[in-house]
Coordinates of C-alpha atoms and ligand atoms in Angstrom, one line a residue:
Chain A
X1 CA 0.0 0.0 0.0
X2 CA 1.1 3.8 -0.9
X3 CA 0.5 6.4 2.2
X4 CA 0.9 10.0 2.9
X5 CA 2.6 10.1 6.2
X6 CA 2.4 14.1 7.6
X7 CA 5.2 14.1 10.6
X8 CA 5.9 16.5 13.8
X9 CA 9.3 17.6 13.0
X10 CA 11.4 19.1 15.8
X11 CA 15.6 19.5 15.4
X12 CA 15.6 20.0 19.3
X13 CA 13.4 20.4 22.8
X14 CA 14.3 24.2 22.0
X15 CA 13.8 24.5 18.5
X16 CA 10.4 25.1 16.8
X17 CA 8.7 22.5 14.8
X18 CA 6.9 21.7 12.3
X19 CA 4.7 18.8 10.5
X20 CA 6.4 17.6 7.1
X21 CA 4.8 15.5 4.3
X22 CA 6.5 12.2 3.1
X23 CA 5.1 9.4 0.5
X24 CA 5.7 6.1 1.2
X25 CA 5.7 3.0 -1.0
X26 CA 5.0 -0.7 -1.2
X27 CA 4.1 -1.2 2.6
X28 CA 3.2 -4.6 3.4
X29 CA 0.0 -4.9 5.7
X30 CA 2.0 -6.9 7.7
X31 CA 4.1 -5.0 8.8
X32 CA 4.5 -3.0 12.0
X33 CA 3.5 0.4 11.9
X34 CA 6.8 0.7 13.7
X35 CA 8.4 -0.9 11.0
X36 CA 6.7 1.3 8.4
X37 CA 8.3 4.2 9.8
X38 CA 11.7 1.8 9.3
X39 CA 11.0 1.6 5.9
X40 CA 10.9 5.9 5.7
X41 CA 14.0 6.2 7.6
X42 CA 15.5 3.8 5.6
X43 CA 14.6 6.3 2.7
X44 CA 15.4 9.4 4.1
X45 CA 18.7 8.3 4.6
X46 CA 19.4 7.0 1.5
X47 CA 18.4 10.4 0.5
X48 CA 21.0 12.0 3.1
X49 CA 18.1 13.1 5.1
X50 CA 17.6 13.2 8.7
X51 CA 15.7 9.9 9.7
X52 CA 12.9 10.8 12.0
X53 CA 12.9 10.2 15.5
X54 CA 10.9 7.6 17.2
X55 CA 11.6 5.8 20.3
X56 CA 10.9 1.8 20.8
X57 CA 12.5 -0.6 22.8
X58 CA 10.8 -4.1 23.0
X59 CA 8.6 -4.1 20.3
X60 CA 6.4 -6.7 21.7
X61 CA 4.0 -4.5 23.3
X62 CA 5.6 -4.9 27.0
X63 CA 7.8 -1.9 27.8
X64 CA 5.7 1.0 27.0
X65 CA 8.7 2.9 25.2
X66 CA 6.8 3.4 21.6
X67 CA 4.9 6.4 22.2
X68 CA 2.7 7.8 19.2
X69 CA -0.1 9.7 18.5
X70 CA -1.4 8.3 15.2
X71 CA -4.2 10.1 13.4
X72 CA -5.6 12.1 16.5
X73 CA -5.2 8.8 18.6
X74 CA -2.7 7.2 21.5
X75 CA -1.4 4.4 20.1
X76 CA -3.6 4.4 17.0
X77 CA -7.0 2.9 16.3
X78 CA -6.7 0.0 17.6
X79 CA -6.3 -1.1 22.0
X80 CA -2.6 -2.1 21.7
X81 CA 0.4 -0.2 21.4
X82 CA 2.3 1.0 18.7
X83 CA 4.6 -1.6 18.3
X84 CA 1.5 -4.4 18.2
X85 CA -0.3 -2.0 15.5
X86 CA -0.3 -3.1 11.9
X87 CA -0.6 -2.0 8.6
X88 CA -3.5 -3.5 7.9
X89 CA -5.4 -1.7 10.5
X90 CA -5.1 1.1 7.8
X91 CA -5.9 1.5 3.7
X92 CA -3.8 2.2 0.5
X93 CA -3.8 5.8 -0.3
X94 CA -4.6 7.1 3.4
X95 CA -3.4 10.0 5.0
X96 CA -1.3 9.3 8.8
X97 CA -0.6 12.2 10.9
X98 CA 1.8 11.5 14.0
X99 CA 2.8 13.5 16.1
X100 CA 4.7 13.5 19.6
X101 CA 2.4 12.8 23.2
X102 CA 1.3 16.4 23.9
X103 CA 2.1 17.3 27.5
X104 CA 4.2 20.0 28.9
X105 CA 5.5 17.5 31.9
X106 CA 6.4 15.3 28.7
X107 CA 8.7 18.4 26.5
X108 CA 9.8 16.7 23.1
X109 CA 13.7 16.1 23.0
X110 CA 13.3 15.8 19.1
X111 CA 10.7 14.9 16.7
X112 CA 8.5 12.0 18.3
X113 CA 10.5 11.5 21.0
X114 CA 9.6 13.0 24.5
X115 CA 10.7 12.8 28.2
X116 CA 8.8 10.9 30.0
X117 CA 11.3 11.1 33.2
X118 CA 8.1 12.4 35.2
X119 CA 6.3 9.2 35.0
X120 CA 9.9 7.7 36.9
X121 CA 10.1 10.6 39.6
X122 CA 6.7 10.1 40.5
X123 CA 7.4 5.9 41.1
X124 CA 10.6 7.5 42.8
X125 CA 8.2 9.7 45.0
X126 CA 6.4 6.4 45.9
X127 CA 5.8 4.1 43.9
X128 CA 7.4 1.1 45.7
X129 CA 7.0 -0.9 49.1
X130 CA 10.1 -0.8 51.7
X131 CA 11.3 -4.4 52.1
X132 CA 14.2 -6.5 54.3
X133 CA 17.0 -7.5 52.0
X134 CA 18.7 -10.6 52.8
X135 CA 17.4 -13.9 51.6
X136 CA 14.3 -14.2 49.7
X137 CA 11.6 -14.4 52.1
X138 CA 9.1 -17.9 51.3
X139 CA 6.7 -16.8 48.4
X140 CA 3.4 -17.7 50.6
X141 CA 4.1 -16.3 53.6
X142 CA 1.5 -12.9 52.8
X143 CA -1.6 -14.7 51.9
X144 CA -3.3 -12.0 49.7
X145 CA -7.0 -13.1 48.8
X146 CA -7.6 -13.8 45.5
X147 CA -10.1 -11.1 44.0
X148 CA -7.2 -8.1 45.6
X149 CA -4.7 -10.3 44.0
X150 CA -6.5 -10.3 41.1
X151 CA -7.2 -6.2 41.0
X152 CA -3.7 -5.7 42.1
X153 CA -2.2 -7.8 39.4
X154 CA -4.7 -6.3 36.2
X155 CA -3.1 -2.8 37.6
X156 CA 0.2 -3.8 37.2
X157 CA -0.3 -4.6 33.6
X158 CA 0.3 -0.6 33.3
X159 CA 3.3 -0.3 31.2
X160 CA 4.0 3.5 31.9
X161 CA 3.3 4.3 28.6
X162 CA 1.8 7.6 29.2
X163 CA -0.7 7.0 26.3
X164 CA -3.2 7.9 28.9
X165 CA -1.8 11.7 29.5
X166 CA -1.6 11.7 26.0
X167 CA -5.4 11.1 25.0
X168 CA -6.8 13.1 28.5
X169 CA -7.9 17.0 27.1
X170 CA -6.6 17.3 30.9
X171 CA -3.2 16.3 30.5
X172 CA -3.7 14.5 33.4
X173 CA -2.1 11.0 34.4
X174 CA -4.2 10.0 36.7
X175 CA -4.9 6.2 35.5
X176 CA -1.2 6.1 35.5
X177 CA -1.4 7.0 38.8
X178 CA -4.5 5.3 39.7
X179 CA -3.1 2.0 38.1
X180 CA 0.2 2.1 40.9
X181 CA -1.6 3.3 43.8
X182 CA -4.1 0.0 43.0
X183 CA -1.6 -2.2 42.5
X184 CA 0.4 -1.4 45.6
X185 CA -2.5 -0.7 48.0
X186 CA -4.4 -4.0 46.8
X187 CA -1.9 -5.8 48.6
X188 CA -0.6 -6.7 51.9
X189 CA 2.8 -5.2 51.6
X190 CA 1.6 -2.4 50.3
X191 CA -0.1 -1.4 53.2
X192 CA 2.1 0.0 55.5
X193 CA 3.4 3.0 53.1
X194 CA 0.0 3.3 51.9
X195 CA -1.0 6.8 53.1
X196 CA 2.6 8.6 52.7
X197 CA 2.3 6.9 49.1
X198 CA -0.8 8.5 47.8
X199 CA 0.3 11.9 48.7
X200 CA 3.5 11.9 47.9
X201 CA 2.7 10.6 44.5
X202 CA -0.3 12.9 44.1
X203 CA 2.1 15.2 45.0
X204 CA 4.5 15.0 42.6
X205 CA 2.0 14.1 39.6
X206 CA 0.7 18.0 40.4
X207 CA 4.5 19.3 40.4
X208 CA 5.3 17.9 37.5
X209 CA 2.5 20.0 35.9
X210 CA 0.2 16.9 34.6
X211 CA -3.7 17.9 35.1
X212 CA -6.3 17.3 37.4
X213 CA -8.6 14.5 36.3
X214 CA -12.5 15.1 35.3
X215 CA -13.5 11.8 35.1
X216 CA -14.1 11.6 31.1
X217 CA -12.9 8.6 30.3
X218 CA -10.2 9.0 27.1
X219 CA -7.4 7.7 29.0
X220 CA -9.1 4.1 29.6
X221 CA -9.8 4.2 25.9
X222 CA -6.4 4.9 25.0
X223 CA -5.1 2.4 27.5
X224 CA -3.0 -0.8 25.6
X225 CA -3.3 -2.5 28.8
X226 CA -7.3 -1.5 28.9
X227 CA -6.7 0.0 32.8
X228 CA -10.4 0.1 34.0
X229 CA -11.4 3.7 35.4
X230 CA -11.8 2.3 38.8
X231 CA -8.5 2.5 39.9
X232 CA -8.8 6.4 39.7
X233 CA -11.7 6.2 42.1
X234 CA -9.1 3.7 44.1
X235 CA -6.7 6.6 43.6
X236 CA -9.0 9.6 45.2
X237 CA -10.3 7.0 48.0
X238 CA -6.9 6.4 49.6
X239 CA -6.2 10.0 49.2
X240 CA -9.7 10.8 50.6
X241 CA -8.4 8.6 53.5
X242 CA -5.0 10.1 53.8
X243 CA -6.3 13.3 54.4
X244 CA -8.8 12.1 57.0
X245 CA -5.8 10.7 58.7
X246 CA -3.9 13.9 58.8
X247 CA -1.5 13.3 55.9
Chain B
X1 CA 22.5 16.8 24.3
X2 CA 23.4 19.4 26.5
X3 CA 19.8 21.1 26.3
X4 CA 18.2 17.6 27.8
X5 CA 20.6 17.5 30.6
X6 CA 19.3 21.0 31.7
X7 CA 15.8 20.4 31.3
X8 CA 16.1 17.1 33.5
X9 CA 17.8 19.4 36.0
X10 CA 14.9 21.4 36.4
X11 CA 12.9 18.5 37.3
X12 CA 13.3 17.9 41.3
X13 CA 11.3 15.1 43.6
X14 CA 9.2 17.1 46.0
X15 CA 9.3 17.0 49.8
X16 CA 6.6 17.7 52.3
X17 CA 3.6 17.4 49.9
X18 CA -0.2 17.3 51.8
X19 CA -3.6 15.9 50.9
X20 CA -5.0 19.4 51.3
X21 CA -3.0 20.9 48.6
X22 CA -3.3 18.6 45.9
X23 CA -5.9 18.9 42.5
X24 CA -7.7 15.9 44.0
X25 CA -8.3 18.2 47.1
X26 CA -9.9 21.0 44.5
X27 CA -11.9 17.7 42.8
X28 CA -13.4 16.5 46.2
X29 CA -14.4 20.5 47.0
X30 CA -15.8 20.8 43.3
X31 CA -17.6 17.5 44.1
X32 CA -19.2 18.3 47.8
X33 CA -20.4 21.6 46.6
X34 CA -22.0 20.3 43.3
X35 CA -23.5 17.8 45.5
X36 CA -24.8 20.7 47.6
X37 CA -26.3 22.5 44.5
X38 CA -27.9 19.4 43.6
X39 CA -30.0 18.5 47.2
X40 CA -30.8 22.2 47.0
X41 CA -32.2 21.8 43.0
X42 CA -34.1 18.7 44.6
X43 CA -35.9 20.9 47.3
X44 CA -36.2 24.2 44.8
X45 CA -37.4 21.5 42.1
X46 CA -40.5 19.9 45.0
X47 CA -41.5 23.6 45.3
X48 CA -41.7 24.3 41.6
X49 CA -44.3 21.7 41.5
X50 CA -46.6 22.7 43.7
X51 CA -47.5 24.8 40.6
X52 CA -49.8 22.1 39.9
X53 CA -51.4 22.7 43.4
X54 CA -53.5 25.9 42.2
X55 CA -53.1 29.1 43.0
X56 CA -53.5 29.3 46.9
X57 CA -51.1 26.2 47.6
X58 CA -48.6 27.8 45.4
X59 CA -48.8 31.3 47.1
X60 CA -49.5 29.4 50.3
X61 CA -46.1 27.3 50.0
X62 CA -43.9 30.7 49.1
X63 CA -45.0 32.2 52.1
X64 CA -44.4 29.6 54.2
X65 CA -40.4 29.2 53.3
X66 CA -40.6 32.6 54.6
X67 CA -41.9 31.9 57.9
X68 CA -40.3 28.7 58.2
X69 CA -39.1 27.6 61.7
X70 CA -40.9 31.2 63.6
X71 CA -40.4 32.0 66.6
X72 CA -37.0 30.1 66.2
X73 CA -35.9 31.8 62.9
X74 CA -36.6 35.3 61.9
X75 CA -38.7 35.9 59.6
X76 CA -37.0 34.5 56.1
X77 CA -34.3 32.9 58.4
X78 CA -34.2 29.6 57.2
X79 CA -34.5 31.6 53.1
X80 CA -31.3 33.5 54.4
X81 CA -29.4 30.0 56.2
X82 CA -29.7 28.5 52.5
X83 CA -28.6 31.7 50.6
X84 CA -25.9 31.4 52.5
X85 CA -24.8 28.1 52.1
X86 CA -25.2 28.2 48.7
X87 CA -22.9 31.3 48.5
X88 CA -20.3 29.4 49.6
X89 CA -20.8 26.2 47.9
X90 CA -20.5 28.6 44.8
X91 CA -17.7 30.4 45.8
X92 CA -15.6 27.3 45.9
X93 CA -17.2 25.5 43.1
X94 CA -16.1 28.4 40.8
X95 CA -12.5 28.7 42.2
X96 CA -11.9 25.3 42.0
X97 CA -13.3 25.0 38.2
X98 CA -11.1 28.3 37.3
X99 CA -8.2 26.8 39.3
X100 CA -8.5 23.1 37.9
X101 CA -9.1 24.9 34.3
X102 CA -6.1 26.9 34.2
X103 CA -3.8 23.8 35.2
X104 CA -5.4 21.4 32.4
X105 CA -4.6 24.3 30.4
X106 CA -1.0 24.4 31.6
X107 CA -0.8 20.9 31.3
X108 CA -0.9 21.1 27.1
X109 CA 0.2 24.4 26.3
X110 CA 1.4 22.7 22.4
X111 CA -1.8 21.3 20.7
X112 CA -2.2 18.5 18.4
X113 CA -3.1 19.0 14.9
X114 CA -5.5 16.2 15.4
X115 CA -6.8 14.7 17.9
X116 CA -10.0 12.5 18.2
X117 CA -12.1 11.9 21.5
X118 CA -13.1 8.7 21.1
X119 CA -14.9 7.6 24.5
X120 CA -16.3 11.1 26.4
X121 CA -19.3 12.1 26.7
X122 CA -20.4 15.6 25.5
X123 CA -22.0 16.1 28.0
X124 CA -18.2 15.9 29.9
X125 CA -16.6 17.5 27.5
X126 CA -18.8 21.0 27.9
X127 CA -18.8 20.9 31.8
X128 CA -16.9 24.4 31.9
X129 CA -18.4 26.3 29.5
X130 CA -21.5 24.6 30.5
X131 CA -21.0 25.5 33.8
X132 CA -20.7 29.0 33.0
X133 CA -23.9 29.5 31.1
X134 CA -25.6 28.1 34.3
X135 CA -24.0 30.8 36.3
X136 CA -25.3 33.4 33.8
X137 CA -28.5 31.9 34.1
X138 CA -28.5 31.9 37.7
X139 CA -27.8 35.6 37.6
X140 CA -30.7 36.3 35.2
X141 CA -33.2 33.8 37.3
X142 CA -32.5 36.0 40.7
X143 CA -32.8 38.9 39.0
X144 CA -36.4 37.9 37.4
X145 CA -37.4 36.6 40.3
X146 CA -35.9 37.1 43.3
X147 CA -34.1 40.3 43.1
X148 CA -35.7 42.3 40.2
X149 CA -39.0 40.7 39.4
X150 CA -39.9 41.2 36.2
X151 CA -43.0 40.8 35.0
X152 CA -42.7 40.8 31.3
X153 CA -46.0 41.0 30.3
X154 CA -46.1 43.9 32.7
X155 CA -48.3 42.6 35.5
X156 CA -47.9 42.5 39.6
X157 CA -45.2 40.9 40.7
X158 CA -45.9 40.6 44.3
X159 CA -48.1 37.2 43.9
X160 CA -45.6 34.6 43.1
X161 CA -48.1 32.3 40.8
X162 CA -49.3 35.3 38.7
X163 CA -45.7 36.4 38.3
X164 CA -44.6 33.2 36.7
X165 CA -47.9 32.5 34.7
X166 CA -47.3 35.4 33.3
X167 CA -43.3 35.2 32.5
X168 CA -43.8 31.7 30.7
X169 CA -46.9 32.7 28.9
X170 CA -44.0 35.0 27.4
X171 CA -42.3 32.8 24.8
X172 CA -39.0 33.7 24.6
X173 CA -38.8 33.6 28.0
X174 CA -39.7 29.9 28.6
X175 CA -36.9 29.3 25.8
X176 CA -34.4 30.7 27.7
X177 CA -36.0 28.4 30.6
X178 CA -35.6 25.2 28.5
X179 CA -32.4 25.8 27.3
X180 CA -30.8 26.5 30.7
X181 CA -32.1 23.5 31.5
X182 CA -30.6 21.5 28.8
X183 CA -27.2 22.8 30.1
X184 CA -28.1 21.9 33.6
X185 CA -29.6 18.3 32.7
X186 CA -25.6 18.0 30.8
X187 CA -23.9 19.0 33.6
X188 CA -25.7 17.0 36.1
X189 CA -25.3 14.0 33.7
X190 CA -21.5 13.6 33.8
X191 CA -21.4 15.8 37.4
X192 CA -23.1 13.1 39.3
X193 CA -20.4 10.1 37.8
X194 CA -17.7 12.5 38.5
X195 CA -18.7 13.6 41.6
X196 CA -19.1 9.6 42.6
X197 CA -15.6 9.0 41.2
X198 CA -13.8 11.9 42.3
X199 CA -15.4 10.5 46.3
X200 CA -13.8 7.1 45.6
X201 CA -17.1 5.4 45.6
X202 CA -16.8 3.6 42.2
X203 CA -14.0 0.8 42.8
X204 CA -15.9 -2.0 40.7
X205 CA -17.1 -2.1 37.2
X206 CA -20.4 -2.8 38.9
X207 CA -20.6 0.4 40.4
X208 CA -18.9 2.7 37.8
X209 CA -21.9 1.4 35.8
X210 CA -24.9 2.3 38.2
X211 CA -23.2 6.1 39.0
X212 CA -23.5 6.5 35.3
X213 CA -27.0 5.3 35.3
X214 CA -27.6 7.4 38.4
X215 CA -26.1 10.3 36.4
X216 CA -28.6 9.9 33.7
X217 CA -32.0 9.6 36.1
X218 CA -30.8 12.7 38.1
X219 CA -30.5 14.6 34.8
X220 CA -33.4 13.8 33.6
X221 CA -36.0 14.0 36.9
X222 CA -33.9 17.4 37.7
X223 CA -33.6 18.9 34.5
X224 CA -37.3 17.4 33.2
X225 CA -39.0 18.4 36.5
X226 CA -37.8 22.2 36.4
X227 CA -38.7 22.1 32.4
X228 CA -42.6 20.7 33.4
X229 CA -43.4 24.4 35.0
X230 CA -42.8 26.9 32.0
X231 CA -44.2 24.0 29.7
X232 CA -46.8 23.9 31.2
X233 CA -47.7 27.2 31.4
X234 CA -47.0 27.6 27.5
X235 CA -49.1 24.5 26.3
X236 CA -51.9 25.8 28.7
X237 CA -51.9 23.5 31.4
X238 CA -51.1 26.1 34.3
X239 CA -53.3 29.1 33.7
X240 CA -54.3 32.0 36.2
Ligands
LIG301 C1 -21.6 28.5 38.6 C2 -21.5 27.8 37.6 C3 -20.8 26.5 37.5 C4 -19.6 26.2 37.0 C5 -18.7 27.2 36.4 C6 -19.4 24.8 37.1 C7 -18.3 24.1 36.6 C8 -18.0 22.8 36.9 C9 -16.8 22.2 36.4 C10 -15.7 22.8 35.6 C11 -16.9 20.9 36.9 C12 -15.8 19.9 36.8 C13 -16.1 18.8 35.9 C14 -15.5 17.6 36.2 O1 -14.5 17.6 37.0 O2 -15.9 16.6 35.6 C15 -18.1 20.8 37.7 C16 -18.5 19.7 38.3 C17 -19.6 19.5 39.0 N1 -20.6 20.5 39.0 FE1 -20.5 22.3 38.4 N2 -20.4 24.2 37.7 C18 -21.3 25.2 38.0 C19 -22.6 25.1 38.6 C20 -23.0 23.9 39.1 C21 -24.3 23.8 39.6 C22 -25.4 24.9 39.7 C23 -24.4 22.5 40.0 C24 -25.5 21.9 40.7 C25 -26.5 21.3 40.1 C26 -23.1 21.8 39.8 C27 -22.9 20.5 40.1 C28 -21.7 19.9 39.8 C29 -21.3 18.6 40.2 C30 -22.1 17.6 41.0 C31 -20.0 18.3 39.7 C32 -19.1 17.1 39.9 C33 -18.0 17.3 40.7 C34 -16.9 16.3 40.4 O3 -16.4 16.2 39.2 O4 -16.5 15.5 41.2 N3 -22.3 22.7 39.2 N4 -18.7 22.0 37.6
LIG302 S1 -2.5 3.4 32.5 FE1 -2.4 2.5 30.4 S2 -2.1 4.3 29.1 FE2 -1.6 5.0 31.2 S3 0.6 4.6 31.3 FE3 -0.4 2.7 32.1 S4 -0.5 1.4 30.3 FE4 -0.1 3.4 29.5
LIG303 S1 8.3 -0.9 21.9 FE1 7.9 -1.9 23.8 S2 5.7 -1.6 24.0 FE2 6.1 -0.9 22.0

């Protein structure tokens, strides 16, 4: 198939950009969209031109790194990431805008490619559980019942991706958010850092300049993990609760 | 690289953050104070009806509000207790919308050449501009009827029933009527969800579901039950 691809095109995180126009040829449906934009690069340096930017690192749909807005969409039209997108999802002779996630706590370093170093201060601010070191401690020693281990584990699925700040007219990250302070608070060893998590992590989600949440929904949609809204009503519970505890 | 290595820099952990200072603070004030607009709406709403009563049990029901709770409450005491609390409950409604509005804002300062909403309502899409027609409406209601009366069709306005037979019989004004309500019935429909969320009281798919049903009966008996009254009156049904 033959497409017009129109691309964000950004020399730095302090120069200006701008979207350019390319044509590409002969794209097998079956490839990645990922490796679709391999097949341009491959081009535009054969031409002596820049390659665009993109980041990816797995390219199985479990690290989160390949962040794209394709055609007004996280991800593209399809629940999965960009990576796990294929050509076939589209049509010969179609037009494919992509551009960079839009978020000021996520500044583009250069074409696609932004920092998402906000998503790992806010794990830094909380996002873990304090443990012994030592020997590894017997795996069923914490019985966790089965529906919290259940929750817990569907919110770990997150992958960080940021998709959801990405599609939210908030730019808020509050299912990223939503989907650690579930997964940690679900369980038993999460329970002792559980209020001091929630704030600090609320915390630093509003000083990294993400938005405050209104509840619409485009960040589930979005989701390649499909991250079910609850876990952002999880998210202003505990907080709820820290604050009733002093926090 | 050098440029990256100075943004990052900029980019500290913060210490010392509190409950009480964070947007979800501002959601759960935006939440308790819509939810105090909307038991009030429910009363206001009750009242409305007795339009149906007649004349007398209309009249009858106004002046009673007014002497509610005597020799306790002054006269208009309990009137002036709800003005107040609503006062209030707007004041920090407002600030928190302007306050959460101008971070979202912040929060994308570069827009996308496209972009597709896919899964929101409309309904939660217009909540700020929606909210600010209701204020303007609410402006324009207190000053027809509260503060100003105005009797468009240039009648007394000191009986309460005749002074709103005769505002809806007056069509333009019952279209301004219907159409606030419209915006109200919106806002109430994704309010009520969000307000549920925003509380933490919809952990399971279960109950996210019924908070949106809920979202949708409140909309409809609020906004439906404050549209019966000028309807009325214009189709005939009310008369003086
Ligand atoms: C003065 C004009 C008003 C403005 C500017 C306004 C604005 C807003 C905004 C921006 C939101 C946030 C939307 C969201 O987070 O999803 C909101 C939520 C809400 N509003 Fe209003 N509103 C106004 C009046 C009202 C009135 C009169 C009511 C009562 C019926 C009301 C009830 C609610 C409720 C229940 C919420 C949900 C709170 C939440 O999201 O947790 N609002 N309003
Ligand atoms: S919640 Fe979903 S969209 Fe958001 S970062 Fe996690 S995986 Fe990505
Ligand atoms: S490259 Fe790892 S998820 Fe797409």
């Amino acid at each position: 198939m033959n497409l017009t691809l129109k691309i964000w095109r950004q020399k730095d995180a302090s120069s200006a950009g701008a979207i350019e126009t390319y044509q590409v040829q002969d794209i097998s449906p079956d490839m990645s969209f990922l490796e679709m934009l391999d097949t341009l690069n491959e081009q535009l340096n054969e031409a002596g031109q820049d390659p665009v930017a993109f980041d990816s690192d797995c390219r199985e749909g479990i690290c989160g790194t390949c962040a794209l807005m394709i055609n007004g969409q996280a991800h593209g039209p399809e629940v999965t990431t960009t990576c796990q997108l294929h050509m076939r999802s589209f049509s010969d002779g179609d037009t494919i805008t992509i551009e960079p996630w839009r978020a000021d706590p996520f500044p583009v370093l250069k074409d696609l490619v932004v920092d998402r170093s906000a998503f790992d201060r806010i794990i830094q601010s909380g996002g873990f559980i304090s443990a012994n070191t030592g020997s590894a401690p017997e795996a069923n020693s914490v019985p966790a019942p089965r529906d919290k281990a259940m929750r817990a584990f569907n919110a770990a699925t997150c992958i960080g991706c940021g998709a959801c700040v990405a599609a939210c007219p908030n730019g808020s990250a509050s299912l990223f958010l939503g989907a650690k302070i579930t997964h940690l608070g679900e369980l038993p060893q999460g329970q002792p850092e559980r209020d001091s998590r929630v704030v600090a992590m609320v915390g630093q989600h509003d000083h990294e300049g993400f938005g405050g949440c209104t509840n619409i929904g485009e960040c589930t949609a979005a989701c390649p993990k499909e991250i079910p809204m609850d876990v952002i009503s999880q998210l202003n519970k505990d907080l709820r609760t820290a604050m009733k505890h002093g926090l | 690289m050098t440029c990256v290595a100075t943004q990052l820099s900029n980019r500290t952990l913060v210490k010392g953050s509190r409950s009480t200072r964070s947007t979800i603070a501002l959601k759960l004030t935006m939440a308790i104070s819509g939810l105090v607009f909307l038991g009030y709406l429910i009363l206001h709403m009750y009242g409305n009806l007795k339009v149906f009563a007649g004349h007398d049990a209309f009249n009858e029901y106004a002046h009673h509000l007014r002497e509610f709770g005597a020799p306790m409450l002054p006269y208009e005491g309990l009137l002036w207790i709800v003005r107040v609390v609503l006062l209030v409950a707007l004041v920090a409604h407002v600030w928190s919308a302007l306050v959460l509005t101008g971070r979202a804002r912040k929060a994308r300062t570069a827009k996308y050449t496209v972009k597709k909403n896919i899964a929101s309502s409309l309904s939660s899409r217009t909540m700020r501009w929606g909210g600010l027609a209701i204020f303007i409406f609410v402006v324009w209601h207190l000053l027809h009827f509260t503060i100003g009366k105005v009797n468009p069709d240039g009648g007394p306005t000191n009986d309460p029933y005749n002074l709103l037979v005769d505002s809806f019989d007056v069509w333009w004004m019952t279209v301004i009527y219907l159409l606030a309500m419209l915006a109200l019935g919106m806002h109430l429909h994704h309010g009520t969800w969000s307000a549920a969320q925003t509380l933490g009281l919809t952990n399971t798919a279960k109950s996210r579901a019924t908070a949106k049903r809920v979202g949708w009966v409140v909309a409809i008996v609020i906004a439906g039950g404050f549209a019966l009254v000028p309807l009325s009156v214009l189709f005939g049904i009310v008369t003086k």
